[in-house]
Short mmCIF file of C-alpha atoms in Angstrom, two decimals:
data_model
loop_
_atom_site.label_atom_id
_atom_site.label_comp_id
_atom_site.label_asym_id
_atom_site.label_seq_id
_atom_site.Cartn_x
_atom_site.Cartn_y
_atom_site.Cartn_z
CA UNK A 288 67.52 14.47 20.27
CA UNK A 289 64.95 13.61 23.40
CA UNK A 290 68.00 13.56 26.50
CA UNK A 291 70.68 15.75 26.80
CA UNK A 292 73.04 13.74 29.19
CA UNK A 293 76.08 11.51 28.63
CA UNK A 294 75.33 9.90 25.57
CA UNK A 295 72.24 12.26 24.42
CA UNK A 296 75.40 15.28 24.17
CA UNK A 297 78.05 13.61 22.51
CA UNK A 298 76.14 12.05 20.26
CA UNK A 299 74.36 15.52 19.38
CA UNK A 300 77.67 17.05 18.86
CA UNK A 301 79.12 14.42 16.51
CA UNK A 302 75.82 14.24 14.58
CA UNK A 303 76.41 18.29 13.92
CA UNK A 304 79.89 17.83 13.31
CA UNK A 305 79.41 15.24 10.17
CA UNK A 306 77.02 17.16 9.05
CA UNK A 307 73.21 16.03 10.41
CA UNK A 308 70.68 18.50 11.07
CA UNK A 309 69.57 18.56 14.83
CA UNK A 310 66.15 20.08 14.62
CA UNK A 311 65.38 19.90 18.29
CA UNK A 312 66.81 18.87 21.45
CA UNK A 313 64.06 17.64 24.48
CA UNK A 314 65.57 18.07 28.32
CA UNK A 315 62.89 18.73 31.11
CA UNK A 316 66.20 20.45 32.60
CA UNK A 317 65.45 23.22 30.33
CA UNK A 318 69.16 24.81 31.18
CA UNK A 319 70.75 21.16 29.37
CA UNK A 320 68.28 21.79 26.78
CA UNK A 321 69.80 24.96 26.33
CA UNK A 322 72.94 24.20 26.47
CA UNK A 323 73.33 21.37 23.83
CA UNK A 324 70.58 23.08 21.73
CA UNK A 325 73.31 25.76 21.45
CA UNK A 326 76.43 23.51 20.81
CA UNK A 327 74.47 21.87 17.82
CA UNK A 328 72.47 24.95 16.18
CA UNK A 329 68.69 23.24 17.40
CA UNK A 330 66.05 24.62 18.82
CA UNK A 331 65.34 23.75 22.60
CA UNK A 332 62.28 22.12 24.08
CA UNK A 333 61.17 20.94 27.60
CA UNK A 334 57.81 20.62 27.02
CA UNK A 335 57.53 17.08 24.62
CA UNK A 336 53.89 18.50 22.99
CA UNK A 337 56.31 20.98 21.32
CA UNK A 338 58.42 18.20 19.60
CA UNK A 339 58.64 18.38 15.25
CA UNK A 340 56.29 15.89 13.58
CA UNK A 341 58.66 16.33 10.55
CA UNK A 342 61.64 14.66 11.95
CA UNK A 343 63.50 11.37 10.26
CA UNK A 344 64.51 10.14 13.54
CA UNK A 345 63.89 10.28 17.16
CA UNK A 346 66.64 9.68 19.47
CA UNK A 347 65.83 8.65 22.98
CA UNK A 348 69.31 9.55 24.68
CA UNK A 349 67.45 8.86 28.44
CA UNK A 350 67.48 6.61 31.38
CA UNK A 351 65.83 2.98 31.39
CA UNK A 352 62.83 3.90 33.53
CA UNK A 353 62.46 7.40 31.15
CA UNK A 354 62.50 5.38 28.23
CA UNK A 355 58.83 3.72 29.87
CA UNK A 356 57.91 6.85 30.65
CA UNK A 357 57.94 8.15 27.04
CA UNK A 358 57.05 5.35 25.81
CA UNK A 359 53.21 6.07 27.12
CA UNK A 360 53.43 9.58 26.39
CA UNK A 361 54.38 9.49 22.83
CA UNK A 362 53.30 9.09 19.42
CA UNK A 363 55.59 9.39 16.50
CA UNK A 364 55.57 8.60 12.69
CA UNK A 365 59.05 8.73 12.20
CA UNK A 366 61.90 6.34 12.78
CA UNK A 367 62.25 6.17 16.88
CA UNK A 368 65.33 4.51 18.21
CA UNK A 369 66.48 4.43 22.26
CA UNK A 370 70.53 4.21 22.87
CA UNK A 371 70.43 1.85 26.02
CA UNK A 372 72.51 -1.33 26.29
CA UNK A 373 69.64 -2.71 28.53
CA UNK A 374 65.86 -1.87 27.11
CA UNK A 375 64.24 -4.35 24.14
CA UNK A 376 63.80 -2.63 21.41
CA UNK A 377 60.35 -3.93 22.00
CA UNK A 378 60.18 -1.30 25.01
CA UNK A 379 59.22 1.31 22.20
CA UNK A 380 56.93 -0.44 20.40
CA UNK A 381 54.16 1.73 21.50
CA UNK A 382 55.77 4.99 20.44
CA UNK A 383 56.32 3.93 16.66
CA UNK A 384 55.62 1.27 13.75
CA UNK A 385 59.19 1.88 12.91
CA UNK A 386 61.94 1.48 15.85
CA UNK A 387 65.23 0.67 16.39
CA UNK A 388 68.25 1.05 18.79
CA UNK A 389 71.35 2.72 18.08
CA UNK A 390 73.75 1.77 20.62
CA UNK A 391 77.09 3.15 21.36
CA UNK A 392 79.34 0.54 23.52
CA UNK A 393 81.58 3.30 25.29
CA UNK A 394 81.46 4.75 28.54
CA UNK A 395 80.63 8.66 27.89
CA UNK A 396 81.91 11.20 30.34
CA UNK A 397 81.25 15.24 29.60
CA UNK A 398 85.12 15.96 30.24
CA UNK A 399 86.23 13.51 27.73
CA UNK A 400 86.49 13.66 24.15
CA UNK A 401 85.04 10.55 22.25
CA UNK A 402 86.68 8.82 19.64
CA UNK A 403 83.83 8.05 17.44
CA UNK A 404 85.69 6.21 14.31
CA UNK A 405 86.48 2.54 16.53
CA UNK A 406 83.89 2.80 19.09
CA UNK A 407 81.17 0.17 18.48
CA UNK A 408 78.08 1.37 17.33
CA UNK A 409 75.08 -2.04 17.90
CA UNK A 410 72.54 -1.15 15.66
CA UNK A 411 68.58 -3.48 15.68
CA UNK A 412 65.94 -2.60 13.79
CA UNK A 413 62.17 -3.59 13.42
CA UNK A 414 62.39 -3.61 9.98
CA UNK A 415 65.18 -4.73 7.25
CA UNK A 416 65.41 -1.05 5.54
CA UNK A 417 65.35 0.94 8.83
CA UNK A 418 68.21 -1.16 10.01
CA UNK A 419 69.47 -0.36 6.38
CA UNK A 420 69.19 3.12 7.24
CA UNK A 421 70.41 2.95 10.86
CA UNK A 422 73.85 1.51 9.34
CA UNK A 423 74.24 4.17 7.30
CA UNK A 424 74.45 7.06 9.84
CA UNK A 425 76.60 5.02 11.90
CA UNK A 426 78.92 3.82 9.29
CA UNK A 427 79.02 7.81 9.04
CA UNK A 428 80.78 7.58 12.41
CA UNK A 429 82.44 4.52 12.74
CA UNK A 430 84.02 1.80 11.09
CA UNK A 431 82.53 -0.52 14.27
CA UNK A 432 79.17 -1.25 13.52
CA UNK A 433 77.12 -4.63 14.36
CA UNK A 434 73.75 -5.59 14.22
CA UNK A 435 72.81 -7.23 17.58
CA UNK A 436 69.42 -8.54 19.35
CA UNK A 437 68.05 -7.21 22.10
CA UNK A 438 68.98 -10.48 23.71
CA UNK A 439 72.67 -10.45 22.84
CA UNK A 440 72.85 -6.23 23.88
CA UNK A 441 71.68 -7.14 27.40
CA UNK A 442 74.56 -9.71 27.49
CA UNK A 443 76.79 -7.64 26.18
CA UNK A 444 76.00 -4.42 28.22
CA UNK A 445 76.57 -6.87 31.12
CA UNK A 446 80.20 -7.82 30.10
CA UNK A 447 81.11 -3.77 29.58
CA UNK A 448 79.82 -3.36 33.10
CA UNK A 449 82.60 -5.78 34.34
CA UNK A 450 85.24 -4.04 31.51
CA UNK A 451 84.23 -0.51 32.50
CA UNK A 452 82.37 0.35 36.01
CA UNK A 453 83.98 -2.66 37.96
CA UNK A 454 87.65 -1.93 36.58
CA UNK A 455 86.79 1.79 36.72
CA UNK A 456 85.88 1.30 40.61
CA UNK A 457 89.05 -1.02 41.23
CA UNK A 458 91.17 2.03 39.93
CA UNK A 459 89.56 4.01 42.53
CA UNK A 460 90.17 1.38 45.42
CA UNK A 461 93.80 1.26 44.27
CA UNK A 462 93.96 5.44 44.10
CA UNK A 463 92.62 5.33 47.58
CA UNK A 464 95.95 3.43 48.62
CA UNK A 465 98.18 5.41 46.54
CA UNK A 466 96.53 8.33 48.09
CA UNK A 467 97.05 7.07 51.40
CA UNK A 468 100.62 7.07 51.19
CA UNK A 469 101.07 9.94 49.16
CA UNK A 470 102.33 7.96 46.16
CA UNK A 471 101.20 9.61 42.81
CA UNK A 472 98.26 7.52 41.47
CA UNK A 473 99.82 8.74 37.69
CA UNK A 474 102.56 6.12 38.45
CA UNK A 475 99.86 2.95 37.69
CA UNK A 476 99.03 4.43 34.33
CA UNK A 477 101.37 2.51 32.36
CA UNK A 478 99.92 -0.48 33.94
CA UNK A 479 96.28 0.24 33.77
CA UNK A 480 96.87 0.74 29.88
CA UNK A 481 98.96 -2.45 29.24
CA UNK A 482 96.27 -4.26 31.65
CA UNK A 483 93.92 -3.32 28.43
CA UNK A 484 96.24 -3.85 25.70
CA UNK A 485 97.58 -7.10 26.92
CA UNK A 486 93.72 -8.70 27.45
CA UNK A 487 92.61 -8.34 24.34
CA UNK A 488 96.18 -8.78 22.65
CA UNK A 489 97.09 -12.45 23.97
CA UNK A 490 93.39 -12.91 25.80
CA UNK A 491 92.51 -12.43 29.46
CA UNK A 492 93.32 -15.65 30.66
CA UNK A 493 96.62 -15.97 29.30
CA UNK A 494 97.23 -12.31 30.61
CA UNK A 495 97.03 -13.17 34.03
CA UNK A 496 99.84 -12.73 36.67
CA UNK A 497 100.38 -11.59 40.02
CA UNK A 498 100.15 -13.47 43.25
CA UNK A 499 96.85 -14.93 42.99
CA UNK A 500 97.94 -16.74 39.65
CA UNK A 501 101.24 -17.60 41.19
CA UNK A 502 99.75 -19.47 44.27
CA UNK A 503 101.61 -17.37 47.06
CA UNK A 504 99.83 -17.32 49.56
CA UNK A 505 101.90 -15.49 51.65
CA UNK A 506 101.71 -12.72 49.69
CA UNK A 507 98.30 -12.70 49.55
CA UNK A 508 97.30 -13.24 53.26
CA UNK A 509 99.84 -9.70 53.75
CA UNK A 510 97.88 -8.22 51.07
CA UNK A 511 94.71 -9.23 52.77
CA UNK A 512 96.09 -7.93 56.11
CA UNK A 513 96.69 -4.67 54.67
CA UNK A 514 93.40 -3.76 53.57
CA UNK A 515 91.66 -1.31 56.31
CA UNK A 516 87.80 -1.97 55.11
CA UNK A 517 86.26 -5.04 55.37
CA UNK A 518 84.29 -5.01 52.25
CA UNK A 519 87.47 -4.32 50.13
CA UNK A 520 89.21 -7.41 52.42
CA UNK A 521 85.87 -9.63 50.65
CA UNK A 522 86.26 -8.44 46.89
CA UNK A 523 90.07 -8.73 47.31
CA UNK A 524 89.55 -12.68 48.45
CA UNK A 525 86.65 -12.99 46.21
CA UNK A 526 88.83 -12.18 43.07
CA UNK A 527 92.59 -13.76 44.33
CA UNK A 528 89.48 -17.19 44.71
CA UNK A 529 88.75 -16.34 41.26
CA UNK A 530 91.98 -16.43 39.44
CA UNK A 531 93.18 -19.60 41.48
CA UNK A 532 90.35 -21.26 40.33
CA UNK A 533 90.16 -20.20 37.25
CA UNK A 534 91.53 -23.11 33.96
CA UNK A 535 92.25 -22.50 30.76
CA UNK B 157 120.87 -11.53 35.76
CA UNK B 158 119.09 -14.61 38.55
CA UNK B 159 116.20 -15.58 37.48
CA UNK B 160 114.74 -15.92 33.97
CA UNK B 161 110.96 -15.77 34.12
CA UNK B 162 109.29 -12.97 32.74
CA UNK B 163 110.61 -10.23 34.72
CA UNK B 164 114.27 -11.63 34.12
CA UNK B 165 113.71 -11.88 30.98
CA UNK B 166 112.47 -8.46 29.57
CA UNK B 167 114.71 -6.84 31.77
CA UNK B 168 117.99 -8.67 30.91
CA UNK B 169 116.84 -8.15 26.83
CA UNK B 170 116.37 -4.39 27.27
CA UNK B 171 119.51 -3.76 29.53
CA UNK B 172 121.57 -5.71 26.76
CA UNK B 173 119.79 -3.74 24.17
CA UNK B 174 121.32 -0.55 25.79
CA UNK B 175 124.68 -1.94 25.87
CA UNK B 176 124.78 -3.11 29.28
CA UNK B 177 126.84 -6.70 29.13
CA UNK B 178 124.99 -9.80 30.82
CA UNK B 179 127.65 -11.67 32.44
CA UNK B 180 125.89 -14.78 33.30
CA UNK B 181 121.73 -15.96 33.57
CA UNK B 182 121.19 -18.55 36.26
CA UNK B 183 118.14 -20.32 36.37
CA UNK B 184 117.30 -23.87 38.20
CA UNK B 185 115.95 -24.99 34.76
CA UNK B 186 118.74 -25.71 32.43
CA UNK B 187 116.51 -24.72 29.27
CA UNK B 188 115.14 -21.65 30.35
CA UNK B 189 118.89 -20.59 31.62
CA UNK B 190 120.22 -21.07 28.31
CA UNK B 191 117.30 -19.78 26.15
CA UNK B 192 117.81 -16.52 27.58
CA UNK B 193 121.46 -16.38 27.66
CA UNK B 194 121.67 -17.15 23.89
CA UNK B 195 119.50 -13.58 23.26
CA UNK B 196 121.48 -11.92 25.81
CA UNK B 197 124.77 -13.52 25.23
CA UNK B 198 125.46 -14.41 28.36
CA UNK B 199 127.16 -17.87 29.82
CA UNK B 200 124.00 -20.25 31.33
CA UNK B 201 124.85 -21.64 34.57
CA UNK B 202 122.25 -23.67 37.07
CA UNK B 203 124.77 -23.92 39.86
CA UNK B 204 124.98 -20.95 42.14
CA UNK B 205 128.52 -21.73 42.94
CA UNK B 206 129.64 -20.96 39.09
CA UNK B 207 128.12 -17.52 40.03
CA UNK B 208 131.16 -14.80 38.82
CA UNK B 209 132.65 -12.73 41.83
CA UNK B 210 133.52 -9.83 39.65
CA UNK B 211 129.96 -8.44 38.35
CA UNK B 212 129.04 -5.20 39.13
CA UNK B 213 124.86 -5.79 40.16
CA UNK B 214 123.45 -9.03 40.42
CA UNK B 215 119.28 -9.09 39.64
CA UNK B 216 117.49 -11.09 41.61
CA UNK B 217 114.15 -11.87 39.56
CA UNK B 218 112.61 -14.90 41.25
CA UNK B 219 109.53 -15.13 42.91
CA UNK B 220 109.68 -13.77 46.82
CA UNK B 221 109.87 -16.98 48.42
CA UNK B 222 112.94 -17.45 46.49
CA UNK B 223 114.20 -14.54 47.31
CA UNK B 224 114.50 -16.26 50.77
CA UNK B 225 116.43 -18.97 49.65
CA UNK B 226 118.59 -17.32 48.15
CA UNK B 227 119.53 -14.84 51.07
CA UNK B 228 120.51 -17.74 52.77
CA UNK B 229 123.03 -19.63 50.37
CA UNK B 230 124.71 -16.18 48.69
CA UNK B 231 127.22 -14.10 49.75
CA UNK B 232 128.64 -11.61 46.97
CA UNK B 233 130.79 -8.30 47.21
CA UNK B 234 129.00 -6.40 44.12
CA UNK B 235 125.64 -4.91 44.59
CA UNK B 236 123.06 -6.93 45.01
CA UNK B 237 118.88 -5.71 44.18
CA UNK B 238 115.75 -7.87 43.90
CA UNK B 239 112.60 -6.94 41.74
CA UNK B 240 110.20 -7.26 43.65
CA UNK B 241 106.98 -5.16 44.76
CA UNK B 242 106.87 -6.85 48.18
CA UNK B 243 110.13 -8.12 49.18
CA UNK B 244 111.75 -5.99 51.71
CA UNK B 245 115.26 -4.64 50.67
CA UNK B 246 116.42 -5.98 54.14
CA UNK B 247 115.23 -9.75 52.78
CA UNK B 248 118.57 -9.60 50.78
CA UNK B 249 120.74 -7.55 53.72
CA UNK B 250 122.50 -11.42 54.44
CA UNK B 251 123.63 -11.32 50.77
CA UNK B 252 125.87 -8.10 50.47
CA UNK B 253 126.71 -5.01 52.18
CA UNK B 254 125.65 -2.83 49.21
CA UNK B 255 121.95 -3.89 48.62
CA UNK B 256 119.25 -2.39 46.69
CA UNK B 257 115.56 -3.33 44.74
CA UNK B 258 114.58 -2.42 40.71
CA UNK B 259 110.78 -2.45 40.81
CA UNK B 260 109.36 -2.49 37.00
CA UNK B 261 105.90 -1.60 37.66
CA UNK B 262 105.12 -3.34 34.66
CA UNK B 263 102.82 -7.10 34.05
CA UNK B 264 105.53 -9.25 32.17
CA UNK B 265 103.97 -11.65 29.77
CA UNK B 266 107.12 -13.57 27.04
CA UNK B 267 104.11 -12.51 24.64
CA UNK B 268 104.32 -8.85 24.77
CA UNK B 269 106.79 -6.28 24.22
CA UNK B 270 107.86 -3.66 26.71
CA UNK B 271 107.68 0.04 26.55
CA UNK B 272 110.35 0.88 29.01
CA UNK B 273 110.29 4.52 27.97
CA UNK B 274 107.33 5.17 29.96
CA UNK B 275 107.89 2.27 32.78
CA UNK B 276 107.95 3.13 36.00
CA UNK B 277 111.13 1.90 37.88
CA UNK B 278 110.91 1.70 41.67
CA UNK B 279 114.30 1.83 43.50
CA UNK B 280 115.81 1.59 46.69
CA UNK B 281 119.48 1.51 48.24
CA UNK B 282 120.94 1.25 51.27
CA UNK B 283 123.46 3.42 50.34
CA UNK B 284 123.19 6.81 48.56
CA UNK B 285 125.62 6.37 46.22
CA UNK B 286 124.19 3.08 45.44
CA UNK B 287 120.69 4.36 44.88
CA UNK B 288 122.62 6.71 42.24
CA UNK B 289 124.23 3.78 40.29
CA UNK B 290 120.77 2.49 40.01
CA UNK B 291 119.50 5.78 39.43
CA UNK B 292 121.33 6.01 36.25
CA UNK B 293 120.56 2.42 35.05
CA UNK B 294 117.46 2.90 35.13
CA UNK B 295 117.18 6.17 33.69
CA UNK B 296 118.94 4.26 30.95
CA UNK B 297 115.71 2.32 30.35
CA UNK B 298 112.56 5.05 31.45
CA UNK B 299 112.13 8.14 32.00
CA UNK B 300 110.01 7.56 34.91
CA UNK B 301 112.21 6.83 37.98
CA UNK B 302 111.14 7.02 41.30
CA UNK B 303 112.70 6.66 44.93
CA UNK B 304 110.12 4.45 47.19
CA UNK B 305 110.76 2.94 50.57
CA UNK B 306 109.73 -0.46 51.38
CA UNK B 307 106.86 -0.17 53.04
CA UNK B 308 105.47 2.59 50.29
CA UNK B 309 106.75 -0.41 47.65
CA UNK B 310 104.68 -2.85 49.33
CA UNK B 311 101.64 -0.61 49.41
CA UNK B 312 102.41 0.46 45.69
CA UNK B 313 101.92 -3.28 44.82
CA UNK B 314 98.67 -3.63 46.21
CA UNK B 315 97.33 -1.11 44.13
CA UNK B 316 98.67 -2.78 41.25
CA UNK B 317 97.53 -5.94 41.90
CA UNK B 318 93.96 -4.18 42.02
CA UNK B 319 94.74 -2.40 38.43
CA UNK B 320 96.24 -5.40 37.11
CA UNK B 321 95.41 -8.46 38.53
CA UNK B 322 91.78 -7.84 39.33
CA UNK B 323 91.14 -5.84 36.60
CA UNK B 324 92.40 -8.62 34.24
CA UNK B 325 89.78 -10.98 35.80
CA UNK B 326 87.10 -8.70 35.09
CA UNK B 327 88.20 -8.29 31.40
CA UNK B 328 87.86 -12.77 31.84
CA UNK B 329 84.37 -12.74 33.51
CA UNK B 330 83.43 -10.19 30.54
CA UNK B 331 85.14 -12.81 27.93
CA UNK B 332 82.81 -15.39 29.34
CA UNK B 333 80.00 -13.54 28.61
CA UNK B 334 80.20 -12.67 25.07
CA UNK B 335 81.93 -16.27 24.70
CA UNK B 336 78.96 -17.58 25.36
CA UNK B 337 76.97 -15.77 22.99
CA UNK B 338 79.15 -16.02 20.58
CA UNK B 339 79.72 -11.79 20.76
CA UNK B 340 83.29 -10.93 19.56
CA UNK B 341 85.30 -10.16 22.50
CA UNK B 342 87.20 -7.76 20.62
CA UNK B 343 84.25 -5.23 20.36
CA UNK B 344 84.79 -4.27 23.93
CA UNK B 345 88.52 -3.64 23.75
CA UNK B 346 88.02 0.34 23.03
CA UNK B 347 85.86 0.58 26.36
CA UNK B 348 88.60 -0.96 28.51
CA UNK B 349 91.27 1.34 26.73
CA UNK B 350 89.08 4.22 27.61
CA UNK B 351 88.61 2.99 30.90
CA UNK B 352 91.68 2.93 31.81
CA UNK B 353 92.74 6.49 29.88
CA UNK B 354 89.66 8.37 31.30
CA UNK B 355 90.39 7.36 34.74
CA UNK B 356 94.03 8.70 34.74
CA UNK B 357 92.57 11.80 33.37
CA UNK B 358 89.37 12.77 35.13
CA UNK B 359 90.05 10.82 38.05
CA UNK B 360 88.14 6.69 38.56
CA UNK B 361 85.81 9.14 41.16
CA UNK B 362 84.68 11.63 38.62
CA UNK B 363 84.75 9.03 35.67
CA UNK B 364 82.56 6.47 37.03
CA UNK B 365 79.38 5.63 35.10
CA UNK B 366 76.67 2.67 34.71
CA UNK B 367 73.60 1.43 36.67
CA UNK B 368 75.25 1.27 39.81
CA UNK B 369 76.37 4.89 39.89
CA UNK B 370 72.90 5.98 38.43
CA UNK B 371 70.89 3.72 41.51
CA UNK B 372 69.43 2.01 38.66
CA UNK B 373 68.37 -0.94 41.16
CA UNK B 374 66.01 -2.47 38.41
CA UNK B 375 68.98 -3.16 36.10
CA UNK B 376 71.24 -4.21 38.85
CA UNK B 377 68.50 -6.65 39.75
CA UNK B 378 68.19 -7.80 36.53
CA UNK B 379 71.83 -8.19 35.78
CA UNK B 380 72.85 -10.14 39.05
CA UNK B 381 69.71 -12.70 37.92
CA UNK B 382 71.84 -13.10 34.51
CA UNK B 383 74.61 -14.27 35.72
CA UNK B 384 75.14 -18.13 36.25
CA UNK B 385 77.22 -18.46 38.63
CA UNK B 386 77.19 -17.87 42.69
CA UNK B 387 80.84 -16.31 43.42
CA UNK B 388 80.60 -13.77 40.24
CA UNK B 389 77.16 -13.10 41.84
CA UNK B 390 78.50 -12.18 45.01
CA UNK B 391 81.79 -9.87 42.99
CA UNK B 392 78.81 -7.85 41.02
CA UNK B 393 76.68 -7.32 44.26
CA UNK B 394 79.66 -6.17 46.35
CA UNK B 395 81.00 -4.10 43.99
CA UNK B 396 78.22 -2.58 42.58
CA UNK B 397 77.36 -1.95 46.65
CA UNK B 398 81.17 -0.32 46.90
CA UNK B 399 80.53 2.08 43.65
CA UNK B 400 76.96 3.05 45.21
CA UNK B 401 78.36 3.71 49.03
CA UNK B 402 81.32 5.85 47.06
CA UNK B 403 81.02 9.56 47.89
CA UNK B 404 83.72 12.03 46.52
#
């Protein structure tokens, strides 16, 4: 495992939990080497000359602009695959004759647990029986798993920006008012859940309601008024623009 | 029960699930009056003058500006609330003496069932024993009651609008994006559940993630270049620029 962050960690510790050996684990952080090394009985490394010639596969668990970085630096014979939404699978080409990508779509947070069994797992390969053997670890994890090009990743890493950092961030603007006037944030739960649920139950358009949707625009030029910042007063007319406009 | 769009009509269903008895359902539209009266059964009427004097709480669910209306054509001796997140409780004080609001901070959609276990109801009174009539209705339904003023109500639904509203037009920008690659939308439903779970339990501060949180300005670049069109441009530079300027 080259990356001990985010994704590099959970998917370590859920590897060693169905039973995969994790020979090694690469951090230049040597103390997050150390750490996950520990959680999933491997051996830690910082320095990448040190790194088993032996192993089946190479997980690159790292950044975008790390997985360049490596991708000059090393040299493998085994299977190689990166875990990024964004990179071509062409962006390791130099490292190995045989690489892949083994993408989880989730957002991974240390604090949280991950529920591996429905979380998509998008899987592309450089050749028919690595992707062959690519699905079968992930099948070993979950029952989600698609084969996607690098084309169609970047697409759909785009859309889970808008389902996960943008509605992420709009919880925080919206915990900033509740804040404000000491009204426990707790009490949108429910709604933030259903808001999920309902999207992908009857679809997003057909989900929508609220004053934008409704046309009252006296509701909405209060609403407007209300907001203190000036860039939050632009997303909020941005997006009420947005659902007026938008037909089925 | 006044009203019979989607608020009007989960509410009326659950309270005459719990026993309550549904006098009467107005509505302007004789269809809709009488299609929730039959599950209810209640008498339709479309004429506010056929309104029974004897009911113990009439539930004003109609939209705010006709909550207006309204206040100037009734005048009833029971106790009279509105449902709404922005509506004064003084919009209704030409109405009765013994006014009040139920707030279900829910989205209503005829498509999907409530959970009104874990609902939160938002009341109001302008009498204490009045709030504790309503208090013990809606305990009835949830087990998540809380007292709000006005002006708290009105800030309450702002944040929901963000949480809801907005975030529901993300979830449709996203839709568009793997529509048109033919990427089942589906495959990001466990990411927005987990967006909105891991944000009530870390905190949206703590739990944000993504190239805009890691300064990735390549991928930002990159992503803003892939998208067609100028307004949802402008929504993924601002907010990306609102989850980079966030400090905790």
């Amino acid at each position: 495992m080259i990356g001990s962050g985010n994704v590099g960690t959970h998917l370590a510790k859920v590897l060693f939990e169905k039973g995969y050996e994790i020979v090694q684990v690469f951090s230049r952080d040597k103390g997050k080497a150390a750490l996950l090394a520990n959680q999933v009985n491997a051996e830690a490394i910082t320095d990448l000359n040190l790194l088993r010639r032996s192993a089946d596969l190479y997980i690159l668990a790292v950044k975008d602009d790390a997985i360049l970085e490596l991708s000059t630096k090393l040299k493998l014979s085994g299977i190689v695959v990166h875990t990024s939404g964004t990179a071509s699978m062409e962006s390791i080409a130099a490292i190995s004759d045989k690489i892949g990508v083994f993408y989880p779509l989730q957002t991974f947070s240390r604090e949280r647990n991950i529920e591996w069994y429905s979380l998509p797992i998008c899987l592309e390969a450089n050749k028919e029986d690595i992707l062959q053997s690519l699905e079968h670890l992930a099948k070993n994890l979950s029952n989600c798993v698609v084969s996607l090009s690098s084309e169609d990743r970047r697409w759909l890493h785009l859309a889970a920006v808008f389902v996960n950092n943008f509605a992420n961030h709009l919880l925080l603007e919206a915990k900033t008012i509740t804040d404000s006037r000491n009204i426990p944030f707790e009490i949108l739960r429910a709604l933030a859940v259903e808001t999920a649920l309902k999207a992908f139950s009857i679809g997003p358009f057909e989900a929508q309601t609220g004053p934008a949707k409704r046309g009252d625009s006296q509701t909405l030029q209060k609403q407007l008024n209300m907001l203190p910042d000036e860039n939050i007063k632009i997303v909020y007319r941005l997006l009420s623009e947005a659902i007026q406009k938008q037909k089925s």
